[in-house]
Coordinates of C-alpha atoms (C1' of nucleotides) in Angstrom, one line a residue:
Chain A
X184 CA -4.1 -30.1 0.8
X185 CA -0.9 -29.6 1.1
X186 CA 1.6 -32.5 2.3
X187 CA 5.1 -32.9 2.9
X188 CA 7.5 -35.0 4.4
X189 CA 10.5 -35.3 6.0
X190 CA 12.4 -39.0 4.7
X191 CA 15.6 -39.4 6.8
X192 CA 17.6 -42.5 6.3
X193 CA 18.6 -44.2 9.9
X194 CA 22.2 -43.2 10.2
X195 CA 22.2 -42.7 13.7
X196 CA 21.9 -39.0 14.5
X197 CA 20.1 -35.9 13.1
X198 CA 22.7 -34.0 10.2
X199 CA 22.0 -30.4 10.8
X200 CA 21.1 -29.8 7.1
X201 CA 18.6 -32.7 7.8
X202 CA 17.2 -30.7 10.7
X203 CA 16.9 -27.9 8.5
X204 CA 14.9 -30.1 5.7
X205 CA 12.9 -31.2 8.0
X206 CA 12.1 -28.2 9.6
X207 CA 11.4 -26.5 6.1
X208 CA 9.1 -29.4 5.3
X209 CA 7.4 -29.4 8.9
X210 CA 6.9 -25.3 8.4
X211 CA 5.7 -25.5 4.8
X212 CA 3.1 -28.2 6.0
X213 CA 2.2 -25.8 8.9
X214 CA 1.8 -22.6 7.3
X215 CA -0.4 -24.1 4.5
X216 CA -2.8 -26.2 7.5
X217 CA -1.1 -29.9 5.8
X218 CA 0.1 -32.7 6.9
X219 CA 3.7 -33.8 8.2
X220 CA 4.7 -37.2 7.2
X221 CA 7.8 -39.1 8.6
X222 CA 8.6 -41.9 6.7
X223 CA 12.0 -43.9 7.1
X224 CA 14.4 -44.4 4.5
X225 CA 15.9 -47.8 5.4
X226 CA 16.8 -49.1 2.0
X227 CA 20.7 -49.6 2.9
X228 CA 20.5 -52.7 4.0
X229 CA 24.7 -52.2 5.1
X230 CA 24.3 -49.3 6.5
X231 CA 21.3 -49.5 8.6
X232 CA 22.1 -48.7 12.1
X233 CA 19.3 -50.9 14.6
X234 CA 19.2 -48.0 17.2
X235 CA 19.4 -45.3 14.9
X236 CA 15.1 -44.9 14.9
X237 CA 14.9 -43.8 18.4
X238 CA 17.5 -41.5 17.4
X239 CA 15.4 -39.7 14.8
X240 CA 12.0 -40.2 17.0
X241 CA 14.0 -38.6 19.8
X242 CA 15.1 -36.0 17.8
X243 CA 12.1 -34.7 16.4
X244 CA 11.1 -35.1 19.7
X245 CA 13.4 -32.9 21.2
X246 CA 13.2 -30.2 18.4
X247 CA 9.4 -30.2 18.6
X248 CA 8.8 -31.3 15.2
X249 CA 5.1 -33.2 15.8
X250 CA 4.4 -35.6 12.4
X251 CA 0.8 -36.0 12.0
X252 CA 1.6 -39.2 9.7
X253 CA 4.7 -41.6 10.0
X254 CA 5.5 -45.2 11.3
X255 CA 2.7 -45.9 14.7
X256 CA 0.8 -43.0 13.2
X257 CA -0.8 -44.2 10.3
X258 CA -2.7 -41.6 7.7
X259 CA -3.8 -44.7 5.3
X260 CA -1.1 -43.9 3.1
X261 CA 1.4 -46.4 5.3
X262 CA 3.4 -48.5 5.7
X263 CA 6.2 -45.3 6.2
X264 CA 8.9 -47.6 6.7
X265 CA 10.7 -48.2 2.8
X266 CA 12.0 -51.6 4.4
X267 CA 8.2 -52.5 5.1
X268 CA 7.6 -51.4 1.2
X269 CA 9.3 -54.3 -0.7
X270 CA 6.5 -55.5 -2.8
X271 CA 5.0 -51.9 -3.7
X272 CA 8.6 -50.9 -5.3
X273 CA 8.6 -54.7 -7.2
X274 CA 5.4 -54.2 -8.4
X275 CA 6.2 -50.5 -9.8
X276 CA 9.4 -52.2 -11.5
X277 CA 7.1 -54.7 -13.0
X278 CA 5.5 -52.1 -14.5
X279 CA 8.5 -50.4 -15.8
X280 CA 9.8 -53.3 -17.0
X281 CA 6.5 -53.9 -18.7
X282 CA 6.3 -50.8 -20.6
X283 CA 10.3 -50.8 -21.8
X284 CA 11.0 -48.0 -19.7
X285 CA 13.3 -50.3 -17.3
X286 CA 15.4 -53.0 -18.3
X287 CA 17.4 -55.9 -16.4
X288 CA 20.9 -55.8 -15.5
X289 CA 23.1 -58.1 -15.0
X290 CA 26.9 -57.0 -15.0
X291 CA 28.3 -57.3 -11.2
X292 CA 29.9 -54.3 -9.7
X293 CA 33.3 -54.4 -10.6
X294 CA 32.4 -54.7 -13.9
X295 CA 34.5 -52.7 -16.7
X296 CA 31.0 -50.8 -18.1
X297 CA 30.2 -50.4 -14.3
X298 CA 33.6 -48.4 -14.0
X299 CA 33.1 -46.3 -17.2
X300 CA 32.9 -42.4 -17.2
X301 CA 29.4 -41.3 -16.7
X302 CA 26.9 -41.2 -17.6
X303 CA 27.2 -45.4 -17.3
X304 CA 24.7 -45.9 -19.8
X305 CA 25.1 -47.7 -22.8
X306 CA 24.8 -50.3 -20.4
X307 CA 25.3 -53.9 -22.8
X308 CA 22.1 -55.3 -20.5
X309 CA 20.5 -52.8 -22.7
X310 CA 20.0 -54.4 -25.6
X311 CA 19.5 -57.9 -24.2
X312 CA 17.2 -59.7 -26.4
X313 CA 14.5 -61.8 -25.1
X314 CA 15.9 -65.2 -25.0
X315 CA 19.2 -63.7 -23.6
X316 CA 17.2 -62.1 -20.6
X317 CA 15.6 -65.8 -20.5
X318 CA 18.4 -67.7 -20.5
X319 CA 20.0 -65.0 -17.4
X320 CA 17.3 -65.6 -15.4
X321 CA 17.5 -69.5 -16.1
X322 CA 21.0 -70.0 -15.0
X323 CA 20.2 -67.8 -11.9
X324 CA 22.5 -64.5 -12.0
X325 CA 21.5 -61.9 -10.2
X326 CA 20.3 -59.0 -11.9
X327 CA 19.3 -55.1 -10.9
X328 CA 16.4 -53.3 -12.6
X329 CA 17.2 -50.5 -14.1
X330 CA 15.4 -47.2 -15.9
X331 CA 15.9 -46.8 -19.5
X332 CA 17.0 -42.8 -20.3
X333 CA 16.2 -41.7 -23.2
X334 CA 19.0 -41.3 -26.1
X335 CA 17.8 -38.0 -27.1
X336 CA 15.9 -35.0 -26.1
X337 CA 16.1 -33.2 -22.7
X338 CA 14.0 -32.7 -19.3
X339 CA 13.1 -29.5 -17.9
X340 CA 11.4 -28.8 -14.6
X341 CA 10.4 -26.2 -12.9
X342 CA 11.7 -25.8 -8.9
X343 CA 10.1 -23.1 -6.5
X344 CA 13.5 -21.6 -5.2
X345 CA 15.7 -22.3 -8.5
X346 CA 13.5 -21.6 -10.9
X347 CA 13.3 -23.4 -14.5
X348 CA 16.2 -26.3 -14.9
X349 CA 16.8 -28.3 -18.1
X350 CA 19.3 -31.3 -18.3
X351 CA 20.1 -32.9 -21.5
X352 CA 19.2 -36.3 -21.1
X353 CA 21.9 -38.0 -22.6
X354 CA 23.5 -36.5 -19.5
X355 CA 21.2 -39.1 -17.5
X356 CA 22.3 -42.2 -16.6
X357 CA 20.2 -45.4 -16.7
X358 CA 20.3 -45.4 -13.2
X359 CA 19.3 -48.6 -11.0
X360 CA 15.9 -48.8 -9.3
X361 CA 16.2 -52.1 -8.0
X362 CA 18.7 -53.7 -6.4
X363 CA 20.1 -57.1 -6.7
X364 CA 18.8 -57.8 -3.1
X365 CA 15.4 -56.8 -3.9
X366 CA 16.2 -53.0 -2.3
X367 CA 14.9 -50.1 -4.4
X368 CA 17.4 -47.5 -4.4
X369 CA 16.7 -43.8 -3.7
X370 CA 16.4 -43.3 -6.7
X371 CA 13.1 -45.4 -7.1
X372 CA 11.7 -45.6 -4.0
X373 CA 11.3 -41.6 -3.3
X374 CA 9.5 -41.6 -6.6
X375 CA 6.8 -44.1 -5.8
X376 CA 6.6 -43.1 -2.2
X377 CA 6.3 -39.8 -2.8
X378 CA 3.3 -40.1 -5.5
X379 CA 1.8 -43.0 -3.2
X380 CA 1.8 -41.1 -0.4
X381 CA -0.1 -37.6 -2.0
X382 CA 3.3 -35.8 -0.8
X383 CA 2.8 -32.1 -2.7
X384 CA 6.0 -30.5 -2.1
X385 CA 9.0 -32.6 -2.4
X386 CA 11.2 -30.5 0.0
X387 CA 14.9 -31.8 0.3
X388 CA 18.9 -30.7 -0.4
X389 CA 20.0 -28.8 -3.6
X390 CA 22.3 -32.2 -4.0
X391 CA 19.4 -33.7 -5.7
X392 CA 18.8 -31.1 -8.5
X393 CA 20.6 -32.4 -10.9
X394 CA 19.0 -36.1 -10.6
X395 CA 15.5 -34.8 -10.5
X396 CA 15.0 -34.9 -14.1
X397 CA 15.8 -38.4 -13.7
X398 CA 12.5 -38.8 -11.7
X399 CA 10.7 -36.5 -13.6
X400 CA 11.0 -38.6 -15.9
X401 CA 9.8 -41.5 -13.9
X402 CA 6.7 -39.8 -13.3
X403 CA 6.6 -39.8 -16.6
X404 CA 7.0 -43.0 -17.4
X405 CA 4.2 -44.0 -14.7
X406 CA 1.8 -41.4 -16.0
X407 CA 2.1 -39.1 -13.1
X408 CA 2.3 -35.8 -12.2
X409 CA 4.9 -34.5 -10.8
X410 CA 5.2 -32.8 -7.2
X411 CA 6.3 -29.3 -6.5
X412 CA 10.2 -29.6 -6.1
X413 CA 11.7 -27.0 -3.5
X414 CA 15.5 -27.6 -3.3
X415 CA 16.9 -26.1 -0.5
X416 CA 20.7 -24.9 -0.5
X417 CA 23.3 -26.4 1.3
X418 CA 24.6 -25.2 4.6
X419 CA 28.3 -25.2 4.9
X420 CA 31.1 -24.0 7.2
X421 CA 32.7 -20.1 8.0
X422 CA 35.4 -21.4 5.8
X423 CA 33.1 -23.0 3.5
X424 CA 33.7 -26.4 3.2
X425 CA 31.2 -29.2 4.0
X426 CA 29.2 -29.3 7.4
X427 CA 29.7 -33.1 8.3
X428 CA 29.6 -34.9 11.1
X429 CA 32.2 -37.0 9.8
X430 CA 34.8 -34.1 10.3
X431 CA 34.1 -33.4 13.6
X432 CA 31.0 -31.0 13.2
X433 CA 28.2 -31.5 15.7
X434 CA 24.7 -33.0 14.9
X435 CA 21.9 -32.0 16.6
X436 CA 21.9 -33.7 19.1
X437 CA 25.6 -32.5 19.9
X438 CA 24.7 -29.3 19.9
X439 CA 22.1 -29.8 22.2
X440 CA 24.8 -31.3 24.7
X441 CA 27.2 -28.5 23.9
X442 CA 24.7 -26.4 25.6
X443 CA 22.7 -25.1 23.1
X444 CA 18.7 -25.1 23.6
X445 CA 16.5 -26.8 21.1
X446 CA 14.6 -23.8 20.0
X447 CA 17.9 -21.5 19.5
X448 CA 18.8 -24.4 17.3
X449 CA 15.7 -24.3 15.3
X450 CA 15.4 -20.6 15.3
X451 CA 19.1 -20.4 13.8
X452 CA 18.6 -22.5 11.2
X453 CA 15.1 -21.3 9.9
X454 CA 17.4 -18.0 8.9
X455 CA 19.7 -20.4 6.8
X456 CA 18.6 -20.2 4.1
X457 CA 15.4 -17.9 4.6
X458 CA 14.4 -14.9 5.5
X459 CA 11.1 -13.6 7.2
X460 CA 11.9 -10.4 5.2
X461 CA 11.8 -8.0 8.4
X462 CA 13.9 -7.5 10.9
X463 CA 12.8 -10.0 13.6
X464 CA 15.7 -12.5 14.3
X465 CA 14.3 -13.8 17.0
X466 CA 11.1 -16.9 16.7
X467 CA 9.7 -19.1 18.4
X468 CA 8.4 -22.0 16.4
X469 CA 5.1 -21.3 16.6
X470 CA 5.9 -17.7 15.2
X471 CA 7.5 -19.5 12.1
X472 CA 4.7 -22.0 11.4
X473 CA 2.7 -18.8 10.9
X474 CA 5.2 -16.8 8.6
X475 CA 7.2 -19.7 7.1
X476 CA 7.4 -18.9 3.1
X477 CA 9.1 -21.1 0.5
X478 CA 9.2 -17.6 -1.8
X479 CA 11.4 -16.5 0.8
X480 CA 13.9 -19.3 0.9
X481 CA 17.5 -18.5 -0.4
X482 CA 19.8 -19.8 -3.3
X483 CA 23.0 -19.6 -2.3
X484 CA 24.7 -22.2 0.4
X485 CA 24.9 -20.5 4.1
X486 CA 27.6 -21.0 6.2
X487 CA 26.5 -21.7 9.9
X488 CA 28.4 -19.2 12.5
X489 CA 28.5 -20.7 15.8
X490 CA 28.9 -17.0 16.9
X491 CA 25.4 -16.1 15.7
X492 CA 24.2 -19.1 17.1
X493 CA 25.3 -18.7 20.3
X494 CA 23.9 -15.3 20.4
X495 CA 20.6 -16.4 19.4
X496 CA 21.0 -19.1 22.2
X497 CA 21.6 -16.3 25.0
X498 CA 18.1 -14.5 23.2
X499 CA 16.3 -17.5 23.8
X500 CA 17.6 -18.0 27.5
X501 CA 17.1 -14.2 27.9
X502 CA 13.3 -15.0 27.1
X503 CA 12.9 -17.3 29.5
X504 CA 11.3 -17.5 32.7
X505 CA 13.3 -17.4 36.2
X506 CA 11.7 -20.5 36.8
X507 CA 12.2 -22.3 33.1
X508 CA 15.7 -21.3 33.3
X509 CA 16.6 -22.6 36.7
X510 CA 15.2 -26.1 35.9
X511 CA 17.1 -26.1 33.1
X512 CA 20.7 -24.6 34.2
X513 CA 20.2 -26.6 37.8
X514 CA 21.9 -30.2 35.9
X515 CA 24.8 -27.7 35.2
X516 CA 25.6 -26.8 39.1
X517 CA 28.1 -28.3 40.4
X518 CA 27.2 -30.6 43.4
X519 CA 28.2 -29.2 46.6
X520 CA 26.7 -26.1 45.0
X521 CA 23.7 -27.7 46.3
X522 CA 24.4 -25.6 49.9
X523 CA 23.6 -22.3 48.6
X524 CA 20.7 -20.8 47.4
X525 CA 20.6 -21.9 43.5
X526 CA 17.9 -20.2 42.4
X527 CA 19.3 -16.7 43.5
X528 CA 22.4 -18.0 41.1
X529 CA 20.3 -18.7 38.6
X530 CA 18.8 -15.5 39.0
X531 CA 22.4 -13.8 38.3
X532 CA 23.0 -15.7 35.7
X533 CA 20.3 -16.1 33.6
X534 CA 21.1 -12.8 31.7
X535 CA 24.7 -13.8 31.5
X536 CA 24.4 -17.9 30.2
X537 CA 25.1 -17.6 26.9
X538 CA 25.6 -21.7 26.7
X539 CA 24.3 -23.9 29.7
X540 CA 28.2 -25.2 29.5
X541 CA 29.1 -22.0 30.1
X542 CA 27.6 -22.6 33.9
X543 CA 30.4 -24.8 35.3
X544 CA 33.0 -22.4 34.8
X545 CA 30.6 -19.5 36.2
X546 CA 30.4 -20.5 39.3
X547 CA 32.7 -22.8 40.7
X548 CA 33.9 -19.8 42.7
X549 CA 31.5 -20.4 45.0
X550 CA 32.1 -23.4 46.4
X551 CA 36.1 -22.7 46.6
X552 CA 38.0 -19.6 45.7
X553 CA 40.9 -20.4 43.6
X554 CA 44.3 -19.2 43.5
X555 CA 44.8 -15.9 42.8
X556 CA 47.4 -12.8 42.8
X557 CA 47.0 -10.0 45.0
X558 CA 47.2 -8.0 41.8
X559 CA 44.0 -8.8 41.5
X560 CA 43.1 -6.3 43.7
X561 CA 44.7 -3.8 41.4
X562 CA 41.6 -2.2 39.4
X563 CA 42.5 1.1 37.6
X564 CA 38.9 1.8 36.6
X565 CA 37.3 1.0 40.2
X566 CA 40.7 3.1 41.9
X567 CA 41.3 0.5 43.5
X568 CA 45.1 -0.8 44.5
X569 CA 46.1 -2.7 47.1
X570 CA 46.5 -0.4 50.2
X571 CA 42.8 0.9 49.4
X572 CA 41.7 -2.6 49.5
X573 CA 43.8 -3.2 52.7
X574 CA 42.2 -0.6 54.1
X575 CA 38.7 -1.3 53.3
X576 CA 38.4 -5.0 54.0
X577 CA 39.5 -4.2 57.3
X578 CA 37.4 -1.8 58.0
X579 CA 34.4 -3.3 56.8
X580 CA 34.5 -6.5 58.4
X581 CA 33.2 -5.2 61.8
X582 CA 30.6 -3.4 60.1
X583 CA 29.3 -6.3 58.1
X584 CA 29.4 -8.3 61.4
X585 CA 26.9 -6.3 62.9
X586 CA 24.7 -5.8 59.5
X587 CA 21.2 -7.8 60.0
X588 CA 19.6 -8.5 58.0
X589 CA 21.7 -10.1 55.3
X590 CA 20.4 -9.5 52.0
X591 CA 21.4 -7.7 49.2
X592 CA 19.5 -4.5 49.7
X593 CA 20.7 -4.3 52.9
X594 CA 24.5 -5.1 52.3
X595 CA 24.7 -2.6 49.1
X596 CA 23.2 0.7 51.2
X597 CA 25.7 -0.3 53.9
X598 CA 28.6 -0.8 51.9
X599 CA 27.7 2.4 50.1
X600 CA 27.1 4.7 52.8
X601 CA 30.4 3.5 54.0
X602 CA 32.2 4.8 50.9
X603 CA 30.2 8.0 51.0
X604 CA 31.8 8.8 54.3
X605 CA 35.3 7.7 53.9
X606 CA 35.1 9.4 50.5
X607 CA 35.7 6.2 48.2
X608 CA 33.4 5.6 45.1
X609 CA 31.6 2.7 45.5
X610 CA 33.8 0.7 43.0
X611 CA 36.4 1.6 45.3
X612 CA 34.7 -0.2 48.4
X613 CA 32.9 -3.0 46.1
X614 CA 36.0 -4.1 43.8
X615 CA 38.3 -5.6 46.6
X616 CA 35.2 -7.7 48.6
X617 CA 34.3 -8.5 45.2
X618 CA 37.6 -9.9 44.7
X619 CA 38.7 -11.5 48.2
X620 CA 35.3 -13.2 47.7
X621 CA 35.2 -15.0 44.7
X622 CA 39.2 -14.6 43.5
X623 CA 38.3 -14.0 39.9
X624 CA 37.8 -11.2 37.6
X625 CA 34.3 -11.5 36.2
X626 CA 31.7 -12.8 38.4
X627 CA 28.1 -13.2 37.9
X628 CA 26.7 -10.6 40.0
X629 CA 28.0 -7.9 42.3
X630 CA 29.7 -8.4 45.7
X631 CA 27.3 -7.8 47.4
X632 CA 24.8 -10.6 45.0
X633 CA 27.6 -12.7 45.9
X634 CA 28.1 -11.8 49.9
X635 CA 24.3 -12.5 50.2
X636 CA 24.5 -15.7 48.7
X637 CA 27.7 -16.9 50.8
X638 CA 26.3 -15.6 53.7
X639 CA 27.8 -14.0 56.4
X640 CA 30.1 -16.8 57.9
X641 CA 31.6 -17.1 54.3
X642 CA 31.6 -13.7 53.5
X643 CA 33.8 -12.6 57.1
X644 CA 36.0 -15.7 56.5
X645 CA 36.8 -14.6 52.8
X646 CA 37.2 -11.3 53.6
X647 CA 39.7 -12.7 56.6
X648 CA 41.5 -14.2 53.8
X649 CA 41.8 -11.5 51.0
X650 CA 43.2 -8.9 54.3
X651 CA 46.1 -12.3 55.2
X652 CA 46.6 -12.3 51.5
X653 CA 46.9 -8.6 51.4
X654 CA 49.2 -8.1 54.3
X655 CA 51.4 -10.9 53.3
X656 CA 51.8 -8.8 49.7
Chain B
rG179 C1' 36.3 -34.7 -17.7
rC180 C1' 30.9 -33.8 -18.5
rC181 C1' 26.4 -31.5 -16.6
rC182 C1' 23.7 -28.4 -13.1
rC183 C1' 23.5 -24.5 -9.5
rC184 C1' 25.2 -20.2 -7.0
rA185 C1' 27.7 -15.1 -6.3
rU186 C1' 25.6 -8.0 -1.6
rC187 C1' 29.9 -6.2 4.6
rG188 C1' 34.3 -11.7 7.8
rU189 C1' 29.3 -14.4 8.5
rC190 C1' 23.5 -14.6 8.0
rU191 C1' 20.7 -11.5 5.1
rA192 C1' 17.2 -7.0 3.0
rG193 C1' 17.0 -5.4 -1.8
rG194 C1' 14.2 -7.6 -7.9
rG195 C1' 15.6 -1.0 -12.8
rG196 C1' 15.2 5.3 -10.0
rA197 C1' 13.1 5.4 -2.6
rC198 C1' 20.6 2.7 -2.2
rC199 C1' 27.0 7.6 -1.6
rA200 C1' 23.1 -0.2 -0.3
rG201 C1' 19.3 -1.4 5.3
rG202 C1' 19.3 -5.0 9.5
rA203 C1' 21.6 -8.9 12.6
rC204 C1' 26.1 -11.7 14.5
rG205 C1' 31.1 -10.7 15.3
rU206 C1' 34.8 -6.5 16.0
rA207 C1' 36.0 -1.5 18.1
rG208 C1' 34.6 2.7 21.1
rC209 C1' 31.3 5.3 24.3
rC210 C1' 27.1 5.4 27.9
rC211 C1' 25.0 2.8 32.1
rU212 C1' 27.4 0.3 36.2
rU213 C1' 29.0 -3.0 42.4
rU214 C1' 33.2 -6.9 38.5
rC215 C1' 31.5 -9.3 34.0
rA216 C1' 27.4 -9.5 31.3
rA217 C1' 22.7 -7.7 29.7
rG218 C1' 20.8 -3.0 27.7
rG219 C1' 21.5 1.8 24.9
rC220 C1' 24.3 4.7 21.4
rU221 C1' 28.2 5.1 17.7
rA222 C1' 32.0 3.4 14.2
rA223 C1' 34.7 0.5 10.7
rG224 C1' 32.8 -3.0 7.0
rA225 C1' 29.9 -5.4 0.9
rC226 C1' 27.0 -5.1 -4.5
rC227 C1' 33.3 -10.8 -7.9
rG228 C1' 35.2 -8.7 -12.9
rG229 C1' 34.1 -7.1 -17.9
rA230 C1' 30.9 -6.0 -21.7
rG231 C1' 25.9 -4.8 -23.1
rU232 C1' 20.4 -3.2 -22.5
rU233 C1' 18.5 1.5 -20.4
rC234 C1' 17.8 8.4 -19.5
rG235 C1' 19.1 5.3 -15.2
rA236 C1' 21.6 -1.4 -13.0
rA237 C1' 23.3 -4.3 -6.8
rU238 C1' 18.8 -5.3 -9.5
rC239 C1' 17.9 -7.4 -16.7
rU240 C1' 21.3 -10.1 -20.7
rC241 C1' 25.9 -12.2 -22.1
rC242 C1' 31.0 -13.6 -21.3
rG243 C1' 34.7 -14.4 -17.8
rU244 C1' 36.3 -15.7 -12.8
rG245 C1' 35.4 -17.9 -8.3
rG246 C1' 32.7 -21.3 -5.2
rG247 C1' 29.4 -25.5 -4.6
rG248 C1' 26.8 -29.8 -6.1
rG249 C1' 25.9 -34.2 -9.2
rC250 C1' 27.7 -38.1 -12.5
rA251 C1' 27.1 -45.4 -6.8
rC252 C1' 23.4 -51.9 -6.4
rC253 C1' 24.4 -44.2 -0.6
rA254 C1' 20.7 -41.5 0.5

RNA sequence: GCCCCCAUCGUCUAGGGGACCAGGACGUAGCCCUUUCAAGGCUAAGACCGGAGUUCGAAUCUCCGUGGGGGCACCA
């Protein structure tokens, strides 16, 4: 049975190259019919942010990322908080300590060993004798429990995406597995979790090859056996430095506001880093959890393009439903928008929303035509200039006064027939109503889309305008 | 500094010794369609980091170099 989990610490949003992980993990556990565990990484005592759970809950909420074990979900293998763990990761340390494969510490921070170039070890608290370790203890000072590295020999593992890796182990440092506030560290606590909790596949960022010999050895030590390991590689920037929130680059959750659906999210991301091996681009999640391989995930660090994304965004809107995407554009109207027909809006622009942002800007028109230049009206490839348009607003307006009914249909054979028999194109009739009607130079939809959403007070009284503005040129 | 990892178009990638004068996608440019802009269709430009080897044959295997990234916390 295959089992994985996703362990983020509460930091207080969800780090795009966590989403990733965790979307990896969730697929791997999928695919193979496992089990998804959440478990919470709370072992920073400083940096714990109270409100930061709802966070992650909300996010793998909103990305559709469904745990089957986690905290208010037990599996038997609980508690999945690490905070909620204390005595577990004493007990393990016992052990340790038991065997001579952990030893206790007790130079402060600052201290000059502490500062030394790595690897730190050769740590004095080494070599402690008995009654030293005794006396410590006696008189109180704090101490940290940490693992005992061998001097000599090496560690080799094997992961599923880089293949066979060997560190020397003198290059290991006797790192510390318990804190001095009683706190395992990462370090410790992902070990004995992990094994306690059956997880199969440890799934997380190529940042921790190089300290996984480290737990290897740990297993090890605790007799064992190790988990799969499938490191996954980092995701950087176009100019490839580090994605981080810290820098201004959006979490989750940020993207989601910047307009950006869920599943075009998810979707992206899946294809950093992996590849179906065909050329489908576009999944749903459903479609992944079905062809989700780790043999397929990549080496090499990907850079995340914003273009691509936003692409993928305008596929997954494209996908929609009429109906799915007007409940989801509607927050973006503007309000007095409210007076015109907003699904036929949506209707336009559902095939040109590339970002739900995007709307605003699309079609504020509506509600008031903006300043513009009679230039405007200017349009080599329509042959349009401004005594055609003169021309044809004026002689359209009594024509359109009389048209019933007012649809679109309707308005376009009109407005057509009436070009045929003055001899314009159609461009030439359509570009300067399209114009004195909405005062910009793209709009979403045609002029007559836009006459029949205005209506035909609007659309007279605009076109009253654009022949003032017109003359007055 | 020491250790580990990585290296195909600008970006994501396919490729794993002959099917590759390297395929797809985003982006870019052009054309078509057209009631503006999109969407859609078509086309174009665009890459195997360098050098040695192995081999009849290397983008693919090996080594060296170079470049990039990661790690070396009482953070995860």
């Amino acid at each position: 049975m295959v089992r994985t989990r996703f362990a983020p610490s509460p930091t207080g949003y969800m780090h795009i190259g966590n989403l990733r992980t965790a979307l990896y993990a969730y697929l791997t556990a999928r695919r193979n019919h496992g089990v998804f565990i959440l478990r919470i990484e709370d072992t920073d005592q400083e940096r714990n942010i109270p409100e930061s759970l709802a966070a992650i809950y909300k996010s793998l909420k909103m990305a559709g990322l469904t745990y089957d074990e986690g905290p208010m979900k037990d599996g038997g293998y609980g508690p999945y908080v690490q905070s909620q763990r204390l005595p577990i990761y004493q007990e393990h340390a016992q052990r340790l300590l038991a065997k001579g494969d952990a030893f206790r510490c007790f130079c402060k921070k600052g201290d000059p060993s502490e500062e030394e170039e790595s690897p730190s070890r050769r740590d004095p608290c080494r070599f402690l004798t008995q009654a030293d370790i005794a006396e410590k203890m006696e008189a109180g000072e704090a101490f940290v429990i940490r693992q005992r590295i061998p001097d000599s020999g090496s560690t080799t593992f094997v992961d599923l995406v880089y293949g066979e890796i060997t560190i020397e182990n003198s290059q290991l440092d006797d790192q510390v597995l318990l804190k001095s506030d009683g706190y395992p560290t990462y370090n410790f606590a992902n070990v004995v979790d992990d094994h306690l909790m059956g997880i199969t596949h440890v799934m997380r960022g190529q940042e921790y090859l190089s300290s996984t010999p480290k737990y290897n050895l740990l297993y090890d030590s605790f007799g064992w056996t190790v988990p799969e390991y499938v490191h996954l590689p980092l995701i950087i920037k176009e100019d490839g430095s580090k994605f981080s929130k810290r820098l201004g680059d959006p979490s989750f959750e940020d993207l989601v506001k910047m307009g950006y659906l869920p599943e075009a999210i998810l979707n992206y991301i899946a294809l950093l880093g992996w590849s179906p091996g065909t050329d489908q681009e576009y999944f749903k999640l459903s479609e992944l959890e079905e062809i989700f391989s780790i043999d397929r995930i990549n080496k090499s660090s990907a850079a995340f393009s914003f273009d691509k994304l936003t692409w993928l965004n305008g596929e997954h809107i494209r996908a929609m439903t009429l109906d799915e995407f007007h409940t989801l554009a509607e927050p973006y109207y503007p309000e007095p928008l409210a007076g015109f027909n907003t699904t036929k809006i949506s209707e336009l622009l559902q095939v040109r929303t590339e970002k739900f942002t995007d709307i605003p800007g699309m079609v504020d028109f509506f509600v008031q035509v903006p300043e513009y230049d009679a230039e405007m009206y200017r349009h080599e490839k329509s042959k349009s200039d401004l005594d055609t348009s003169l021309d044809i607003l004026k002689a359209v307006t009594p024509i359109l006064d009389n048209l019933d009914p007012w649809n679109n249909d309707q308005l376009f054979q009109t407005l057509k027939a009436f070009g045929k028999e003055k001899s314009y194109k159609t461009g030439t009739v359509m570009w300067p109503i399209r114009t004195t009607l909405s005062g910009v130079m793209a709009t979403p939809g045609g002029a007559t889309a836009l006459a029949e959403i205005l209506g035909k007070e609007e659309t007279l009284k605009r076109i009253k305008a654009g022949i003032e503005k017109l003359e007055a040129a």
